[in-house]
mmCIF file of C-alpha atoms in Angstrom:
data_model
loop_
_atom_site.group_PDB
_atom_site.id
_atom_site.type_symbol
_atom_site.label_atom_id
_atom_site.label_comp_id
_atom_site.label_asym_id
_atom_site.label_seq_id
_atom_site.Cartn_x
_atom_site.Cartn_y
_atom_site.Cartn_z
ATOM 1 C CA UNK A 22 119.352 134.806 113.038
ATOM 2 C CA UNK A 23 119.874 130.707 112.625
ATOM 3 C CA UNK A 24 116.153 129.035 113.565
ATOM 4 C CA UNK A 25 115.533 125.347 113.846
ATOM 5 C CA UNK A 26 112.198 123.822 112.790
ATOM 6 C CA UNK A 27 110.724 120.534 111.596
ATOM 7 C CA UNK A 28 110.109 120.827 107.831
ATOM 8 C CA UNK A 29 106.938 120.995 106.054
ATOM 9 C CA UNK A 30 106.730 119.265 102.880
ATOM 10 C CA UNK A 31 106.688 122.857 100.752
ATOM 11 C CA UNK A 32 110.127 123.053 102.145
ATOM 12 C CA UNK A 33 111.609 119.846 100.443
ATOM 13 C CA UNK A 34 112.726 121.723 97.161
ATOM 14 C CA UNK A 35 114.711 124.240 98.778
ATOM 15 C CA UNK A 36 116.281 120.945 100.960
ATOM 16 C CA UNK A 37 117.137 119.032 98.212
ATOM 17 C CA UNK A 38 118.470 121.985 96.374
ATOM 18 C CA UNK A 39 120.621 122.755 99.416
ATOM 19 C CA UNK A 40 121.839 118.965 99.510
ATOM 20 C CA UNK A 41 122.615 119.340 95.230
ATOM 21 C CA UNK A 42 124.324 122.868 95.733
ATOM 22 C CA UNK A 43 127.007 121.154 98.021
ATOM 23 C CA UNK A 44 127.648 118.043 96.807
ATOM 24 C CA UNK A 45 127.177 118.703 93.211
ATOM 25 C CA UNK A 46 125.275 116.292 92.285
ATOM 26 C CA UNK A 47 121.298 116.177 90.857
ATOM 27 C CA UNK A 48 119.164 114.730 93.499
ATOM 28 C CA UNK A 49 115.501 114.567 91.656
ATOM 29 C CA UNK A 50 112.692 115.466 94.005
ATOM 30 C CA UNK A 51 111.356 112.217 92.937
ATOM 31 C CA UNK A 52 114.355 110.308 94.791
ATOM 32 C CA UNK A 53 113.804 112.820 97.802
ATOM 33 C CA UNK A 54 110.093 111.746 98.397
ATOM 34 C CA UNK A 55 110.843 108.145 97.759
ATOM 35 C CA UNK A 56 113.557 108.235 100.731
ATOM 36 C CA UNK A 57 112.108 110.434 102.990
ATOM 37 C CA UNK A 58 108.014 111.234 102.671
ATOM 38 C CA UNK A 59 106.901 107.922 100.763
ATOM 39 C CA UNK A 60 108.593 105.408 103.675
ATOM 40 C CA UNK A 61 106.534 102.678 104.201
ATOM 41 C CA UNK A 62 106.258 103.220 108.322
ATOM 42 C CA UNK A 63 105.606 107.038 107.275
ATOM 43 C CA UNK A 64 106.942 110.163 106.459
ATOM 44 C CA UNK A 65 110.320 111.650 107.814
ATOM 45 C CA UNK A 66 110.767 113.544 110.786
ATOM 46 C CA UNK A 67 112.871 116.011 108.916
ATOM 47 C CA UNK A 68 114.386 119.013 110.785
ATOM 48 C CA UNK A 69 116.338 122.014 109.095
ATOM 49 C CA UNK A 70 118.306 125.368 110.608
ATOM 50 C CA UNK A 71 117.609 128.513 108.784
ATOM 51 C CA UNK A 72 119.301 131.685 107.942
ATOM 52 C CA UNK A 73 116.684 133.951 107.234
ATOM 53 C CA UNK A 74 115.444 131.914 103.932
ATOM 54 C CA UNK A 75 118.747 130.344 103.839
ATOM 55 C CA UNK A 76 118.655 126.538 104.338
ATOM 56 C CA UNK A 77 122.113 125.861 106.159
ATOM 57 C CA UNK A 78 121.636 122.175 108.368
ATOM 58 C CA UNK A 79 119.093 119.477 107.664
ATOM 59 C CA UNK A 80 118.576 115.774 109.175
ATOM 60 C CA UNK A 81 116.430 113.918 109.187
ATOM 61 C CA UNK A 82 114.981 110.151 111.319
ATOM 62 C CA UNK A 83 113.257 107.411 108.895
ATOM 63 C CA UNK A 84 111.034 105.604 110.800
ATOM 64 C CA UNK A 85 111.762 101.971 110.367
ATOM 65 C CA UNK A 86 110.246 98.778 111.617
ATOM 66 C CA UNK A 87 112.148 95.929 113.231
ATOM 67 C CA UNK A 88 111.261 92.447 114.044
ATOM 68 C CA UNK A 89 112.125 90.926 117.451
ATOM 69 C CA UNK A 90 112.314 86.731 117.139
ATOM 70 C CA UNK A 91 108.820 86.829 119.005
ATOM 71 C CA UNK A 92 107.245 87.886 116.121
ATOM 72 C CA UNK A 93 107.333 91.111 117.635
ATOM 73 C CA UNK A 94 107.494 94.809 116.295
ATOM 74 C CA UNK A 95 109.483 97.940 117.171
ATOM 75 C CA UNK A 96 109.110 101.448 115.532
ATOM 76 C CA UNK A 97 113.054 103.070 115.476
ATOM 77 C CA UNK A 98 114.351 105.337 113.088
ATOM 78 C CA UNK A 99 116.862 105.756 110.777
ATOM 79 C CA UNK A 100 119.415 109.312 110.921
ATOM 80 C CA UNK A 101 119.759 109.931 107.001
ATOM 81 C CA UNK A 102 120.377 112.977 105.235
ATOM 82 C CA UNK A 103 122.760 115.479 107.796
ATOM 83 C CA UNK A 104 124.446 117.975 105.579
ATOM 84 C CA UNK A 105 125.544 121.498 107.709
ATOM 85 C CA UNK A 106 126.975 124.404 105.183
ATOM 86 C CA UNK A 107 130.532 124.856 106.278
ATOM 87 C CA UNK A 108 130.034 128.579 106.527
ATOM 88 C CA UNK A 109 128.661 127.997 109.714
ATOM 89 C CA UNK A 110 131.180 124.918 111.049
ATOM 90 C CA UNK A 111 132.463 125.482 114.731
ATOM 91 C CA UNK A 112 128.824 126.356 115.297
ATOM 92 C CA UNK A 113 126.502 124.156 117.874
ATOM 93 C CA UNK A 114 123.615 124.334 114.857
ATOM 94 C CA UNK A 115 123.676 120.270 114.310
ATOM 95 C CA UNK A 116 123.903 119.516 118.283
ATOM 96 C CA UNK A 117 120.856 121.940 118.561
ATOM 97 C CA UNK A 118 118.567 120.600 115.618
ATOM 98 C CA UNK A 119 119.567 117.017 116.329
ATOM 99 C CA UNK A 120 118.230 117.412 120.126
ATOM 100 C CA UNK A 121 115.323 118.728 118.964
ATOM 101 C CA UNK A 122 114.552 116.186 116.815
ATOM 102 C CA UNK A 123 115.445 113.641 118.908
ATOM 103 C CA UNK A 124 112.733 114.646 120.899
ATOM 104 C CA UNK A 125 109.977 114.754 118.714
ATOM 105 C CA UNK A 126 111.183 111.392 117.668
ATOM 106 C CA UNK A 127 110.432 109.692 121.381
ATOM 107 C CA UNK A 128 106.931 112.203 120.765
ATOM 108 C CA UNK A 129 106.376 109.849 117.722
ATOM 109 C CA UNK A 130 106.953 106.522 119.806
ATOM 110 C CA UNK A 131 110.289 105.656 117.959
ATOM 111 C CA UNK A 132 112.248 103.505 120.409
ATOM 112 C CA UNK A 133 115.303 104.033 118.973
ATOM 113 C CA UNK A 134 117.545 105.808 116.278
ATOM 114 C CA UNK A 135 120.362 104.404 114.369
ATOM 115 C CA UNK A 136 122.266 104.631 111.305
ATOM 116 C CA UNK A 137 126.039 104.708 110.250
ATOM 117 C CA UNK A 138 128.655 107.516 109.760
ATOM 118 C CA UNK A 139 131.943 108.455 109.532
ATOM 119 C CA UNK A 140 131.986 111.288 111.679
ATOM 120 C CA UNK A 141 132.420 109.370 115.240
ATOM 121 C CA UNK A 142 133.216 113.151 117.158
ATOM 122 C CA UNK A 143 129.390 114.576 116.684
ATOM 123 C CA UNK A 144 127.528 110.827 117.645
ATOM 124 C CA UNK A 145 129.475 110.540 120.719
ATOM 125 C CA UNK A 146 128.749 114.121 121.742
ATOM 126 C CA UNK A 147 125.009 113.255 120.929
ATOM 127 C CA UNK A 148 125.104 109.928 123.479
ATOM 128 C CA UNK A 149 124.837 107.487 120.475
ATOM 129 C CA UNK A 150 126.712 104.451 121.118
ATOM 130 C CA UNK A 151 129.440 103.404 118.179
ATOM 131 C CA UNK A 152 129.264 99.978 118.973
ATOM 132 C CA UNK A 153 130.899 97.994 115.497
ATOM 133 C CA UNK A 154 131.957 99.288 111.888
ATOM 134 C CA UNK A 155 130.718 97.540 108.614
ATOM 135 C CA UNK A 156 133.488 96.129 106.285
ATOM 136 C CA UNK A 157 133.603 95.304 102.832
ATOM 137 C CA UNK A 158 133.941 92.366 100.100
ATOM 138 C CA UNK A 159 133.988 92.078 96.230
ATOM 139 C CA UNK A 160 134.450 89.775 93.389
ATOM 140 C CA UNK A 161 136.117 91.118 90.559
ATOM 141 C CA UNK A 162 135.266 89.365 87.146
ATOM 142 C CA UNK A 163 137.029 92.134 84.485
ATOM 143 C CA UNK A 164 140.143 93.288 85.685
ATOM 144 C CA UNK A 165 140.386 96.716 83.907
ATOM 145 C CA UNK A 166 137.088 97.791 84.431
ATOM 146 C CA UNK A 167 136.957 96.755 88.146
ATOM 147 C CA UNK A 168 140.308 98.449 88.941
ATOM 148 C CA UNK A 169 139.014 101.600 86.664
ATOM 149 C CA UNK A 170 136.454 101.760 89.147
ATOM 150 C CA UNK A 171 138.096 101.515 92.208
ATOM 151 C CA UNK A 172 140.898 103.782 91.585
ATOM 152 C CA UNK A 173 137.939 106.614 90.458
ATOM 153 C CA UNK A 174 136.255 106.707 94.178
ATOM 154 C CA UNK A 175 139.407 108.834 95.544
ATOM 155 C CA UNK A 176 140.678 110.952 93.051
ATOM 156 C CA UNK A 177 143.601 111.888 95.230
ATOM 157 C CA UNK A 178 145.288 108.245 95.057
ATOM 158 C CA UNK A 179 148.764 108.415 94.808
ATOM 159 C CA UNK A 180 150.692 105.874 92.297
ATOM 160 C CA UNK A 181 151.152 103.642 95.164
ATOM 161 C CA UNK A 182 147.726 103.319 95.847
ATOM 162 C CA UNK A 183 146.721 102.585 92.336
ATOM 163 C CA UNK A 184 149.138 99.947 92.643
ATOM 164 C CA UNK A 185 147.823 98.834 95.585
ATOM 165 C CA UNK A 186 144.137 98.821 94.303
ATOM 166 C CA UNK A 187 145.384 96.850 90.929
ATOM 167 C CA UNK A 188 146.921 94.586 93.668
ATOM 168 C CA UNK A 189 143.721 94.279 95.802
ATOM 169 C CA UNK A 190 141.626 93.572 92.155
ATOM 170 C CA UNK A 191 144.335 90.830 90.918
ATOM 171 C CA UNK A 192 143.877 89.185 94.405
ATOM 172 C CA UNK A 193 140.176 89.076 94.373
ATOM 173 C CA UNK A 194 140.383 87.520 90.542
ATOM 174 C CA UNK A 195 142.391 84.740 91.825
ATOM 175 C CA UNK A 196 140.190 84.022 94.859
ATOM 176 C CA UNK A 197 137.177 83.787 93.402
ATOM 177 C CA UNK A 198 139.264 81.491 90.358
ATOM 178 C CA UNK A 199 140.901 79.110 93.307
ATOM 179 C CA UNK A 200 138.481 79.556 95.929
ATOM 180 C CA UNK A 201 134.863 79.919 94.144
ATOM 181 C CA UNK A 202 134.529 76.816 93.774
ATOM 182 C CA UNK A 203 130.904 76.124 95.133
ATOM 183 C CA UNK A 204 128.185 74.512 92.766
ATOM 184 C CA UNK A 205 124.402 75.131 93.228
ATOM 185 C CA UNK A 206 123.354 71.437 94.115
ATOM 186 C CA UNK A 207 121.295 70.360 91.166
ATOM 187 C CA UNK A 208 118.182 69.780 93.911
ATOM 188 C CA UNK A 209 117.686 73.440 93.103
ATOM 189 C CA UNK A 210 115.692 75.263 90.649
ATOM 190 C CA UNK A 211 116.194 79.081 90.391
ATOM 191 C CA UNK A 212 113.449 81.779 89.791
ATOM 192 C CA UNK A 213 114.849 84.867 88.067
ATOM 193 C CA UNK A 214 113.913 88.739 88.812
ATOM 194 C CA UNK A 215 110.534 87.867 90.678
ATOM 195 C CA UNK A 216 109.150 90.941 92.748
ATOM 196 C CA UNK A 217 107.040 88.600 95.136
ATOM 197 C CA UNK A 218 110.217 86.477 96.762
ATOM 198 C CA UNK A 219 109.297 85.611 100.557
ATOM 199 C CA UNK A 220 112.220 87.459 102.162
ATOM 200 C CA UNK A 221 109.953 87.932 105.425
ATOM 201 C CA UNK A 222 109.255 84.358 105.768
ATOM 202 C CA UNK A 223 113.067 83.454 105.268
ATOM 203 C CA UNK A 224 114.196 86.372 107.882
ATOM 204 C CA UNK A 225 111.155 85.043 110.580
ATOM 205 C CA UNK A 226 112.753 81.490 110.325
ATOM 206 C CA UNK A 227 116.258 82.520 111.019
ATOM 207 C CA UNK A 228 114.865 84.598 113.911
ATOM 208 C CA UNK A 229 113.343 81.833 115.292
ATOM 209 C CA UNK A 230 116.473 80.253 115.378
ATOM 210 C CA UNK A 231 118.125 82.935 116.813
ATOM 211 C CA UNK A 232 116.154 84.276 119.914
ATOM 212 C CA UNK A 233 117.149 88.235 121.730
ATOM 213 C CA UNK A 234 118.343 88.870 117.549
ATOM 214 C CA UNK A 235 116.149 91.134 115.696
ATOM 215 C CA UNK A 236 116.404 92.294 112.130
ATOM 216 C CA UNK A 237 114.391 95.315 109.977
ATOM 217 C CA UNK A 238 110.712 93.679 109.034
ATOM 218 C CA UNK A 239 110.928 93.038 105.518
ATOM 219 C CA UNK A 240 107.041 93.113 104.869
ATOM 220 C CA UNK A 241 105.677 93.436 101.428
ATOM 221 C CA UNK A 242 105.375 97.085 101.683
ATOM 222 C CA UNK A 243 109.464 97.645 103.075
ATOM 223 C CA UNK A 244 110.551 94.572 100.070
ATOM 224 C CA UNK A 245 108.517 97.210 97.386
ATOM 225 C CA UNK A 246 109.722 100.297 98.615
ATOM 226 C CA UNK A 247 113.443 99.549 99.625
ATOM 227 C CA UNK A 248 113.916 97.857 96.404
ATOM 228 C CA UNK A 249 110.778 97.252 93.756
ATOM 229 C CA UNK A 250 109.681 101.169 93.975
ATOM 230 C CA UNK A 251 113.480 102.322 94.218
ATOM 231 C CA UNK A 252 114.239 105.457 91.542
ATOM 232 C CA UNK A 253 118.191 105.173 92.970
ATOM 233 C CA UNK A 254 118.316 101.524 91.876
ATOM 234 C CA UNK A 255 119.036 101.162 87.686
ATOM 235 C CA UNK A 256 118.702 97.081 86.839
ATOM 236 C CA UNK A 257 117.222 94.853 89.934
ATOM 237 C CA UNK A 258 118.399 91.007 89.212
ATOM 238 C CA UNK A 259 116.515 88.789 91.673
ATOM 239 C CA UNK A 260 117.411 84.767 92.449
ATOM 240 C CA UNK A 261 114.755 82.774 94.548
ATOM 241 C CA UNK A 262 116.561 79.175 95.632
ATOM 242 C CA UNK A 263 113.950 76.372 95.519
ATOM 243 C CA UNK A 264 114.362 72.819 96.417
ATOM 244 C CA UNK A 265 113.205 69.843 95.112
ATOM 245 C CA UNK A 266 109.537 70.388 97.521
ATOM 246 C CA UNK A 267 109.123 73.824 96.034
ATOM 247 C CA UNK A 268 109.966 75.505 99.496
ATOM 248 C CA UNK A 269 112.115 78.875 99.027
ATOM 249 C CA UNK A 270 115.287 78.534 100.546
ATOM 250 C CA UNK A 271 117.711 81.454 99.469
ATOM 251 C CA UNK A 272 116.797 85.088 98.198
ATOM 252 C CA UNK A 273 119.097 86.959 96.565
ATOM 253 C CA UNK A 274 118.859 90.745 95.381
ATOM 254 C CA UNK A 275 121.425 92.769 93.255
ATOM 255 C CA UNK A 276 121.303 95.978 91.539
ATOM 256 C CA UNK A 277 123.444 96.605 88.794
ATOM 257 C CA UNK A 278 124.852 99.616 87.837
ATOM 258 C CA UNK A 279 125.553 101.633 84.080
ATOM 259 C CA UNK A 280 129.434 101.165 85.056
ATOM 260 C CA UNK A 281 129.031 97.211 85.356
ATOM 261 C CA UNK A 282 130.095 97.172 88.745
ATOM 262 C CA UNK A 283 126.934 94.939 91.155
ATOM 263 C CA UNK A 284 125.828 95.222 94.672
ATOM 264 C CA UNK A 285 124.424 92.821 96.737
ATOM 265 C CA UNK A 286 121.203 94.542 98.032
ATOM 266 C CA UNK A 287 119.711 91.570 100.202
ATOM 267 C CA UNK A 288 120.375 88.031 101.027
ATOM 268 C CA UNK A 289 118.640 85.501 102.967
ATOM 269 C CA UNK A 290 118.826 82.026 103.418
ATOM 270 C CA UNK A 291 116.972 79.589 105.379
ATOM 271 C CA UNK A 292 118.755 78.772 108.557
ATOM 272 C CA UNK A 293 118.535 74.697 108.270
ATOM 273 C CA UNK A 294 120.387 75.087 104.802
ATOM 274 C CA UNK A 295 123.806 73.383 104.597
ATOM 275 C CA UNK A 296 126.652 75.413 104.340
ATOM 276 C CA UNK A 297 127.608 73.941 100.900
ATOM 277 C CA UNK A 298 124.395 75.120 99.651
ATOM 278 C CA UNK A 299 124.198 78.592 100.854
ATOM 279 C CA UNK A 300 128.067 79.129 99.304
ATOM 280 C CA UNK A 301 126.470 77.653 95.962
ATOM 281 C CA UNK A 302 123.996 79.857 95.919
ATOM 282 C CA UNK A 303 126.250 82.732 96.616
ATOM 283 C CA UNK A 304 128.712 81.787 93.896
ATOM 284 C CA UNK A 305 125.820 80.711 91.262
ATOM 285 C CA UNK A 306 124.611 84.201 91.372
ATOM 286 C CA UNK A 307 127.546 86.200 91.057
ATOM 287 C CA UNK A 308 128.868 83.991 87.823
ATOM 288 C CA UNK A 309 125.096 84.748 86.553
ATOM 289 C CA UNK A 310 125.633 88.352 86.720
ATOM 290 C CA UNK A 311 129.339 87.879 84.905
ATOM 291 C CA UNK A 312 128.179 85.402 82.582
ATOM 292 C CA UNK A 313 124.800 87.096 81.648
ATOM 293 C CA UNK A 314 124.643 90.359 82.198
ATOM 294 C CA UNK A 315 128.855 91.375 81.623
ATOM 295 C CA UNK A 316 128.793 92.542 85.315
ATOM 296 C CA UNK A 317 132.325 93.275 85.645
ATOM 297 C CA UNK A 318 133.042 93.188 89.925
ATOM 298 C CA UNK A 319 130.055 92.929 92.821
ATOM 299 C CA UNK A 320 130.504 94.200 96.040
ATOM 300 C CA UNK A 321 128.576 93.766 99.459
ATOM 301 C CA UNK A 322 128.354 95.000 102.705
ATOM 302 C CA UNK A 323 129.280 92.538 105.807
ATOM 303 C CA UNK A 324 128.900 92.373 109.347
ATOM 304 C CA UNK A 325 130.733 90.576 112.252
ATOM 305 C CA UNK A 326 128.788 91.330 115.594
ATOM 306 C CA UNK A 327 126.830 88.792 115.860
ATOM 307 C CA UNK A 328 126.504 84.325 114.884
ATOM 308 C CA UNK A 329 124.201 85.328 112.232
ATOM 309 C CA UNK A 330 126.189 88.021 110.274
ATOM 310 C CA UNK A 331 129.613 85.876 111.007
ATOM 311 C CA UNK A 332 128.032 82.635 109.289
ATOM 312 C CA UNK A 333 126.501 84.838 106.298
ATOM 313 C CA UNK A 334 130.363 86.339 105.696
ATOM 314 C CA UNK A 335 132.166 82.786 105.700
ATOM 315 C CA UNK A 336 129.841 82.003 103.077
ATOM 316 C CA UNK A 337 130.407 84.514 100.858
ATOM 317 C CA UNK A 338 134.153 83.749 101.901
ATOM 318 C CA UNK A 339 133.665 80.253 101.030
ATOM 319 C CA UNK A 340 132.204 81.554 97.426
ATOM 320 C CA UNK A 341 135.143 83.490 96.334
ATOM 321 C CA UNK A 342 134.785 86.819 97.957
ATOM 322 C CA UNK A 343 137.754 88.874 99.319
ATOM 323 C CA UNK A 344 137.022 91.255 102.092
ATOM 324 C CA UNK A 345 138.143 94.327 103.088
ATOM 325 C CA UNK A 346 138.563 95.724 107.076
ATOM 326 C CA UNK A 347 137.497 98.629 105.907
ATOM 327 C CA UNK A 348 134.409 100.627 107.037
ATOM 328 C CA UNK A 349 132.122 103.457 108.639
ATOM 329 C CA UNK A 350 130.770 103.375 112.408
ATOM 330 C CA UNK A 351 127.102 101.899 112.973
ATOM 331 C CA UNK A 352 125.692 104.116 115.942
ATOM 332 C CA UNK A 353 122.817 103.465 117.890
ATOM 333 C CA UNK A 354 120.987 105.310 120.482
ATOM 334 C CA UNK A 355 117.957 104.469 122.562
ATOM 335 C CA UNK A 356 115.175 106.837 123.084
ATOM 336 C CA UNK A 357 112.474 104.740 124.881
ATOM 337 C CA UNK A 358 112.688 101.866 127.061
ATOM 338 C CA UNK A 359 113.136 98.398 124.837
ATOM 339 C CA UNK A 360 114.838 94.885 125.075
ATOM 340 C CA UNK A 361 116.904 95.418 121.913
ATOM 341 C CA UNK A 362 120.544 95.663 121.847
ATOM 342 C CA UNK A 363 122.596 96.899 119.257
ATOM 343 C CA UNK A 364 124.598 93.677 119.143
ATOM 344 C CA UNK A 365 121.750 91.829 117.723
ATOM 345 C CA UNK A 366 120.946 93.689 114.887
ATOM 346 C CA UNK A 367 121.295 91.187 112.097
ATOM 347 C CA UNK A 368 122.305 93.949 109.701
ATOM 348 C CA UNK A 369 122.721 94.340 105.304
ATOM 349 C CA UNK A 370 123.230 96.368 102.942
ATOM 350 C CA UNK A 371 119.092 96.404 103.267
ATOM 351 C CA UNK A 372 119.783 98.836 106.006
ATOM 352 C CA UNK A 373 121.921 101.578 104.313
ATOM 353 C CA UNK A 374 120.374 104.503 102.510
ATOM 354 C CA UNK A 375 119.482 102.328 99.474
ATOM 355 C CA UNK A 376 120.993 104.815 96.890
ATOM 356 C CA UNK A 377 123.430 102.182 95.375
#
């Protein structure tokens, strides 16, 4: 007989080994507390389905603080971690637990739940709304490495896509040769890999200048756990842009990985910065991480919903990116009465599951 509960924390080792079992892989129970027990706004609500000591469905909500440009806070949450063993697909076991937890999620005063996924069919049945897709950019630096990589995440590419990748990783060399042309004004000095880097302060003065958008609250205690107190993450490099006053105007944070492929993990610039100046800081970065540290491609996340997420991509246009149209649903669904709207989100790669 299939039961649905909320788990206990004795029950997280036979969830993460349920989560390894299927997807091969070796989760640590280390990286399962840091994502879902130790979260800055709290623990989890984390629901499985049982057969009899079986664990065959989990998901779970992160709560997750947002900041509204009043200055304002909003507790919403975060759908991470659904996994349902095929034995049992066809089954209404996910609608079931997901209801449930949705409710105990309005219980806990979270406003809303969102996330991203490719399954559209099980959101929509849920009421989320699907409201944009992400899409994708990189800058390849080594050639051979890059397209090594790339051609590895689908192991059932045909020869014409491997052509079509070595195509895409030829392109992006060129761009960012021809088109990557922006310098860091010399006004600038740069701090390297600082923990302590004002993101909050940078995201509150774009929101300002931006009133109805709201972004998650980078506070101290989000910046160290997202990022500083991240087991996923294997070399942080962190650029803080400071002008000739000593005021922080850009924050950038990458983590690099074994394979010498980069991703951008946050950026934020202030909103009175000229657009030369953000695409120098953009492109001064990157060439860092090739020139320094033999990264060998870097690759973001980008949105196009909103002025704030447009203006960030034709930067890192303007710095030699290439971008891809290529992406998974963001879905969204209210729970208790708020003014935000989906729309306004001003969304990163700071909002993903912060495994990469």
């Amino acid at each position: 007989m299939v039961t649905i509960r909320q788990a206990e924390e004795k029950d997280y080792p036979r969830i993460n080994d349920f989560h390894n079992r299927y997807y091969g892989k070796n989760r640590t129970l280390e990286q399962f507390y840091w994502g879902f027990h130790n979260c800055p706004a709290g623990p989890s609500i984390y629901f499985i389905a049982e057969d009899g000591d079986r664990v065959i469905c989990t998901n779970c909500i992160i709560p997750i603080e947002v900041i509204d440009s009043d200055g304002k806070t909003w507790l919403t949450g975060k759908s991470e971690d659904t996994l349902l063993d095929p034995d049992y697909w066809g089954q209404p076991i996910f609608y079931n637990l997901y209801k449930q937890m949705l409710e105990r999620a309005a219980e806990k005063g979270i406003t809303a739940v969102w996330g991203f996924t490719p399954a559209r069919k099980p959101f929509k049945k849920l009421g989320f709304e699907l409201p944009y897709p992400h899409s994708q950019s990189l800058m390849v630096n080594q050639l051979l490495p890059s397209y090594r990589f790339l051609k590895s995440l689908n192991p059932e590419n045909k020869a014409l896509d491997k052509l079509k990748i070595m195509g895409l990783c030829f392109l992006s060399k060129a761009t960012s040769a021809l088109h990557g042309t922006a310098k860091l004004p010399k006004n600038y000095t740069v701090a390297r890999d600082e923990n302590t880097a004002g993101a909050d302060l940078l995201m509150k003065a774009n929101l300002e200048k931006n009133p109805e958008k709201f972004s998650i609250y980078h506070s101290e205690a989000y910046q160290k756990w997202r990022i500083y107190n991240n087991p996923n993450l294997y070399k942080t490099h962190t650029f803080s842009f400071y002008d000739s006053t000593g005021s922080q105007k850009g924050y950038m944070v990458f983590n690099v990985h074994p394979d010498g492929v980069a991703y951008v993990s946050q950026s934020v610039f202030h909103p009175e910065l000229p657009p030369e100046d953000m695409a120098g800081m953009i492109g001064y970065a990157s060439r860092q991480l090739f020139s320094k540290e033999g990264v060998a491609m870097v690759r973001n996340w980008h949105f196009s919903h909103n002025s704030y997420n447009r203006v960030e991509t034709r930067y890192f246009q303007q710095a030699g990116y290439t971008f891809l149209n290529r992406g998974i649903d963001f879905v969204w669904k209210e729970l208790l009465p708020i003014p935000l709207k989906p729309e306004n989100f001003i969304l990163s790669r700071m909002a993903t599951q912060g495994i990469i």
